[in-house]
Coordinates of C-alpha atoms in Angstrom, one line a residue:
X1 CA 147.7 98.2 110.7
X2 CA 150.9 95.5 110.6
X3 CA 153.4 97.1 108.2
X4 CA 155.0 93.9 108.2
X5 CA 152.1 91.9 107.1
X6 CA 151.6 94.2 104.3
X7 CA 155.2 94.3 103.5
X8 CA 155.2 90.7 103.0
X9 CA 151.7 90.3 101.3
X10 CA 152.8 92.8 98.8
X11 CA 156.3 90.9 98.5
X12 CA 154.7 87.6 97.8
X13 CA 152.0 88.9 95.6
X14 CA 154.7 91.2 93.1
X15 CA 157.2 87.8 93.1
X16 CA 154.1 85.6 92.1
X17 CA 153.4 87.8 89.5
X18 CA 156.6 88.0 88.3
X19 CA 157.5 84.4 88.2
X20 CA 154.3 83.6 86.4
X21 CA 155.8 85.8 83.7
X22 CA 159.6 84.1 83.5
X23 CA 157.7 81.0 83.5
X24 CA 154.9 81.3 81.1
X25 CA 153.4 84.7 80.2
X26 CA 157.1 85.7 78.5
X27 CA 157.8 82.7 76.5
X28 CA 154.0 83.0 75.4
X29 CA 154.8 86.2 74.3
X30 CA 157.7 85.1 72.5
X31 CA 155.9 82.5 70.3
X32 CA 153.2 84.7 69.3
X33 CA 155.4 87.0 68.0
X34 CA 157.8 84.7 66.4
X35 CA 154.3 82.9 64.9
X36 CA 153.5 86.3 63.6
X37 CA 156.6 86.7 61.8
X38 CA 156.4 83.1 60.0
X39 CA 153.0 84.3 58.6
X40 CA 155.0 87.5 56.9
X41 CA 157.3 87.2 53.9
X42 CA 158.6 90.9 55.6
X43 CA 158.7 90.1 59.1
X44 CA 156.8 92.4 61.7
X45 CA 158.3 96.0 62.0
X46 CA 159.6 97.4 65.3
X47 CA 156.3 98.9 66.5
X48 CA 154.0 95.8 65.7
X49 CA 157.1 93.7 67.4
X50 CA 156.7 95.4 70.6
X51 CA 153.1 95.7 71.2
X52 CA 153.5 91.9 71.0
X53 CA 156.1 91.3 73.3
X54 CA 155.2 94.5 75.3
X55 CA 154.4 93.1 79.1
X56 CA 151.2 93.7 80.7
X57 CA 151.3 96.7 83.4
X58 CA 150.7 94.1 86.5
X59 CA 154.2 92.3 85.4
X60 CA 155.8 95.7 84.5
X61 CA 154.7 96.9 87.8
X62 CA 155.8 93.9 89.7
X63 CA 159.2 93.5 88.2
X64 CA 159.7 97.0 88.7
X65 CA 158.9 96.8 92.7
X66 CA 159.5 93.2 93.7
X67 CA 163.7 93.8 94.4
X68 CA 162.7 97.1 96.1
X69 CA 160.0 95.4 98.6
X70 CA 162.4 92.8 98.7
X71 CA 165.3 94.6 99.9
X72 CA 163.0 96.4 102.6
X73 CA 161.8 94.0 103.8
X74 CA 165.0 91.8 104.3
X75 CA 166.3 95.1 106.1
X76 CA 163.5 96.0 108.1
X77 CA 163.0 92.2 109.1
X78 CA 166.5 91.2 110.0
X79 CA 168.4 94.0 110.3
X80 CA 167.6 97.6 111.4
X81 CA 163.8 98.7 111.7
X82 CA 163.0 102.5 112.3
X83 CA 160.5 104.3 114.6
X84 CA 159.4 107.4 116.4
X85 CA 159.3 108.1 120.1
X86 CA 155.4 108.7 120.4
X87 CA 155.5 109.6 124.2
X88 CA 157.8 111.5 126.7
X89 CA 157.9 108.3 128.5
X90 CA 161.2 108.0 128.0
X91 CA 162.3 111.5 128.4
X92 CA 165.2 112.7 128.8
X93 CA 166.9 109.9 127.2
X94 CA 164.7 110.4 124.5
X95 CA 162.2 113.4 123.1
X96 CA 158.5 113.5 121.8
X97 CA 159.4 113.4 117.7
X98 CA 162.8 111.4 118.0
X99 CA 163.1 108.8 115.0
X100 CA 165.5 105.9 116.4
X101 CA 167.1 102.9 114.6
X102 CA 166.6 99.3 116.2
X103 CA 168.8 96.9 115.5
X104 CA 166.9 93.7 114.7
X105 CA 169.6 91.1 115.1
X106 CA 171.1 91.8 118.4
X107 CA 168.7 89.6 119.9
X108 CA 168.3 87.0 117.5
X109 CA 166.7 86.7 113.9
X110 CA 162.8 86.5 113.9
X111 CA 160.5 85.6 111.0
X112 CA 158.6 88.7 110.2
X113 CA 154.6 88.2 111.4
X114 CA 155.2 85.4 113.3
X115 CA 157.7 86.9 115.3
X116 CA 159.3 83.2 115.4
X117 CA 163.0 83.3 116.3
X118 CA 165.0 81.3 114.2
X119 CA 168.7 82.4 115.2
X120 CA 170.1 82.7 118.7
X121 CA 172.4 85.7 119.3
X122 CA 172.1 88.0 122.8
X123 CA 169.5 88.2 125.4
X124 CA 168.5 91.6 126.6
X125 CA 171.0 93.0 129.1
X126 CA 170.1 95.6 132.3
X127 CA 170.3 98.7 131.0
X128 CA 169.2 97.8 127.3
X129 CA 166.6 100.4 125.4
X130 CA 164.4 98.1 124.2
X131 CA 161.9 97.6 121.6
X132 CA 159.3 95.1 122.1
X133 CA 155.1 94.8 121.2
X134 CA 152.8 95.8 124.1
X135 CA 151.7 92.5 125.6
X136 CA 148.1 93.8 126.2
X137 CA 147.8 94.9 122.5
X138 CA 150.8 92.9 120.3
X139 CA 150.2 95.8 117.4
X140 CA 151.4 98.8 119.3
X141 CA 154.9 99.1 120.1
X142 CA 156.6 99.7 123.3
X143 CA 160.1 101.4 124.2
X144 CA 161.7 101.3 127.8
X145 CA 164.5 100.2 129.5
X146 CA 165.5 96.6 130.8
X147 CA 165.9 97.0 134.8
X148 CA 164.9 93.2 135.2
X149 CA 166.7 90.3 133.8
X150 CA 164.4 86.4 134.4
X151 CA 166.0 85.4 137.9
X152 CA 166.0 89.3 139.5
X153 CA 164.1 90.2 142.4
X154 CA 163.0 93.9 141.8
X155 CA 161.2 96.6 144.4
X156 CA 160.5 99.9 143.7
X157 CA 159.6 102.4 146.8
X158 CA 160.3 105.9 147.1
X159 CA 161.5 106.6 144.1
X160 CA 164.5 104.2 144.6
X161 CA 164.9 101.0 142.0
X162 CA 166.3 98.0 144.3
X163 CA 167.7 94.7 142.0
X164 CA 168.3 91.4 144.1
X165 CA 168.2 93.4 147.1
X166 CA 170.6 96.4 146.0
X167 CA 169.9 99.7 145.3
X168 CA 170.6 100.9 141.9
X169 CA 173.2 103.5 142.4
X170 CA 171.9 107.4 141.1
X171 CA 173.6 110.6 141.9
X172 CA 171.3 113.9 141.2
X173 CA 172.9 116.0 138.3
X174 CA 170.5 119.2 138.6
X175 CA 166.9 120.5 139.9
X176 CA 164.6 121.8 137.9
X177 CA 166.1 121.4 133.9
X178 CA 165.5 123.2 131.0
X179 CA 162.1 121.9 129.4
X180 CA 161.8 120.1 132.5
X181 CA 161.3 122.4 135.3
X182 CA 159.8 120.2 137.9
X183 CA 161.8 117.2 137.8
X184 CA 165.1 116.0 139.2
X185 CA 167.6 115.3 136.7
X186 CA 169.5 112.4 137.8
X187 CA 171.9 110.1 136.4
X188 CA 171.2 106.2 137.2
X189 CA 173.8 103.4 137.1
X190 CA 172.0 100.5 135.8
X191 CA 174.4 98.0 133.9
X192 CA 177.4 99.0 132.7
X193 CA 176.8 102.3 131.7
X194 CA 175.0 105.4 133.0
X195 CA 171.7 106.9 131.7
X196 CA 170.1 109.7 132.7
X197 CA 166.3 109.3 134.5
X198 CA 163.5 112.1 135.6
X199 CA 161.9 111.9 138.8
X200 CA 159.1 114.2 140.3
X201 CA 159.5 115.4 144.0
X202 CA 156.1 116.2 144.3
X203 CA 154.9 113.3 142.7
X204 CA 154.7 110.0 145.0
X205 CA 155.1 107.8 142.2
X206 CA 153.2 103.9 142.3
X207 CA 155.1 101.9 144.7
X208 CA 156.3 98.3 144.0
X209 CA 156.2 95.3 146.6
X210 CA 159.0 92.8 145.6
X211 CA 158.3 90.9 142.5
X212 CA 160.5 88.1 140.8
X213 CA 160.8 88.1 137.4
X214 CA 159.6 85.0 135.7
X215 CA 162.2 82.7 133.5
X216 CA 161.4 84.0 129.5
X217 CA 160.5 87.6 130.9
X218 CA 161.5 90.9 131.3
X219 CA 160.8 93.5 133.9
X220 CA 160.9 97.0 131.8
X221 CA 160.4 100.9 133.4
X222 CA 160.6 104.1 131.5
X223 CA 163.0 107.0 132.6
X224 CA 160.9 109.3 132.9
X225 CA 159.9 107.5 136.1
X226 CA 156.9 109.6 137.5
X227 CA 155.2 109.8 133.8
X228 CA 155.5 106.1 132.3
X229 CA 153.1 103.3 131.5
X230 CA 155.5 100.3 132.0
X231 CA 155.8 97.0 133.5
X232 CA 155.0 98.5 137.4
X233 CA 151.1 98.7 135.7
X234 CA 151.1 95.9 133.7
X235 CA 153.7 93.0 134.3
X236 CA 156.4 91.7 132.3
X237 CA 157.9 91.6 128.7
X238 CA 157.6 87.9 127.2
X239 CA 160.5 87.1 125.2
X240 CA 158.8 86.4 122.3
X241 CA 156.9 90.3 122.1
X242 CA 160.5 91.6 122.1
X243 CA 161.8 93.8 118.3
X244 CA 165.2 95.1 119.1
X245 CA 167.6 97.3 121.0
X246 CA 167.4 101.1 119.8
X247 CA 171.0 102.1 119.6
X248 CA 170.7 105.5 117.4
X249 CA 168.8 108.6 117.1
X250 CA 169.2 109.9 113.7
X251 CA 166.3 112.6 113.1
X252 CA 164.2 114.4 115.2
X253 CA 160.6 115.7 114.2
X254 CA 158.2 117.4 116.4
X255 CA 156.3 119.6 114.2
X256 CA 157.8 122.1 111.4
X257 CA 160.7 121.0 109.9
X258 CA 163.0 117.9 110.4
X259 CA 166.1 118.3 112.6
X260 CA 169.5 116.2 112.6
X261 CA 171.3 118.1 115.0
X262 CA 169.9 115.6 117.6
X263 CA 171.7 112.7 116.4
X264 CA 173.0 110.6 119.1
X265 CA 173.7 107.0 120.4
X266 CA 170.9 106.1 123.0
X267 CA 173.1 105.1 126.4

């Protein structure tokens, strides 16, 4: 189901209904009660005053929730759009139950549905945690890190990320973590700043020939590298799939009750 779509469906229908009403359902209104006042020497008391001018429930309703829709969706369109992490794909940056806030404009307005973008700000940057709709199925959202800007010439063997021919610098930070007890902990340098990634000794891992990453694209991997459906299985991210950069974590929910001691930046 697109959220957005009904967010905008339900915008357009409760505005309609509203302007109908400034425009000619509310001065209609107003003349049959001011006719039914000329026909009285008395005038019409309070109560038979209002049930005339009283607006019908679909114009109550929609006056009442057309701001409201309106302000969400001008939020959630253009400016920061929550979700939850469904997947330990991205473990241990981020946990099964996180709720993260994506900032929308980073990379440049887009029209909601049509996904159109109509301002120019950044392009995604190596190292980005990024938001963007699964190119095999546009209504299911993706998160995973940029490792591949358009230009980059990527190979993955052996557990060891090389960009344009370089190995991506990691240093191991402990075996065997709590919640995690057969992975490496590691800590990977991939941009400017540092992130942590998972990686399975006993687990060979697929293996990447070198690939270049078409102009428009994006080459992204999860960092929980042994246990991640990203773009080593299916290709690359086209700029136009792309929703945001998740920059916070502000509530965690895994079952039982909510948690906001987890709340974090996302390096």
């Amino acid at each position: 189901m697109d959220f957005s779509l009904l967010l905008v469906v339900a915008v357009a229908f409760t505005g309609f209904i509203w302007l109908l009403d400034l425009l000619w359902w509310r001065p209609a209104r107003r003349r049959a009660a001011a006719n039914a006042e000329a026909g009285t020497t008395e005038g019409l008391d309070p109560v038979a005053r209002e049930k005339v001018l009283k607006e019908p429930w679909p114009v109550d309703y929609s006056r009442s929730f057309f701001p409201v829709l309106l302000v969400v969706l001008v939020l959630r369109s253009f400016l920061v759009e929550p979700f939850q992490i469904p997947s330990g794909s991205m473990r241990p940056t981020l946990e099964v139950g996180d709720f993260i806030l994506v900032n929308k404009f980073t990379y440049g307005l887009r029209l909601p549905v049509v996904h159109t973008r109509i301002v120019e700000f950044n392009e995604p940057e190596r190292g980005d945690v990024m938001v963007f709709r699964f190119p095999n199925e546009p209504a299911v959202n993706f998160i995973k890190r940029v490792v591949g800007l358009p230009g980059d010439t990527l190979r993955y063997e052996s557990k060891q990320l090389y960009v344009n021919g370089e190995p991506v610098p990691k240093r191991l930070l402990e075996e065997g973590p709590a919640g995690a007890p057969n992975e490496l902990l590691l800590a990977e340098q991939l941009g400017e700043l540092e992130h942590q990634i998972y990686n399975n000794p006993r687990d060979p891992g697929p293996q990447m020939r070198e690939v270049v990453v078409p102009e428009g694209h994006y080459f992204t991997m999860g960092d929980n590298r042994d246990h991640s459906n990203d773009s080593r299985y299916w290709g690359f991210v086209p700029e136009e799939n792309i929703v945001g950069r998740a920059f916070a974590v502000w509530m965690s929910w895994n079952g039982g009750l909510p948690s906001f001691t987890s709340v974090r930046r996302i390096q």
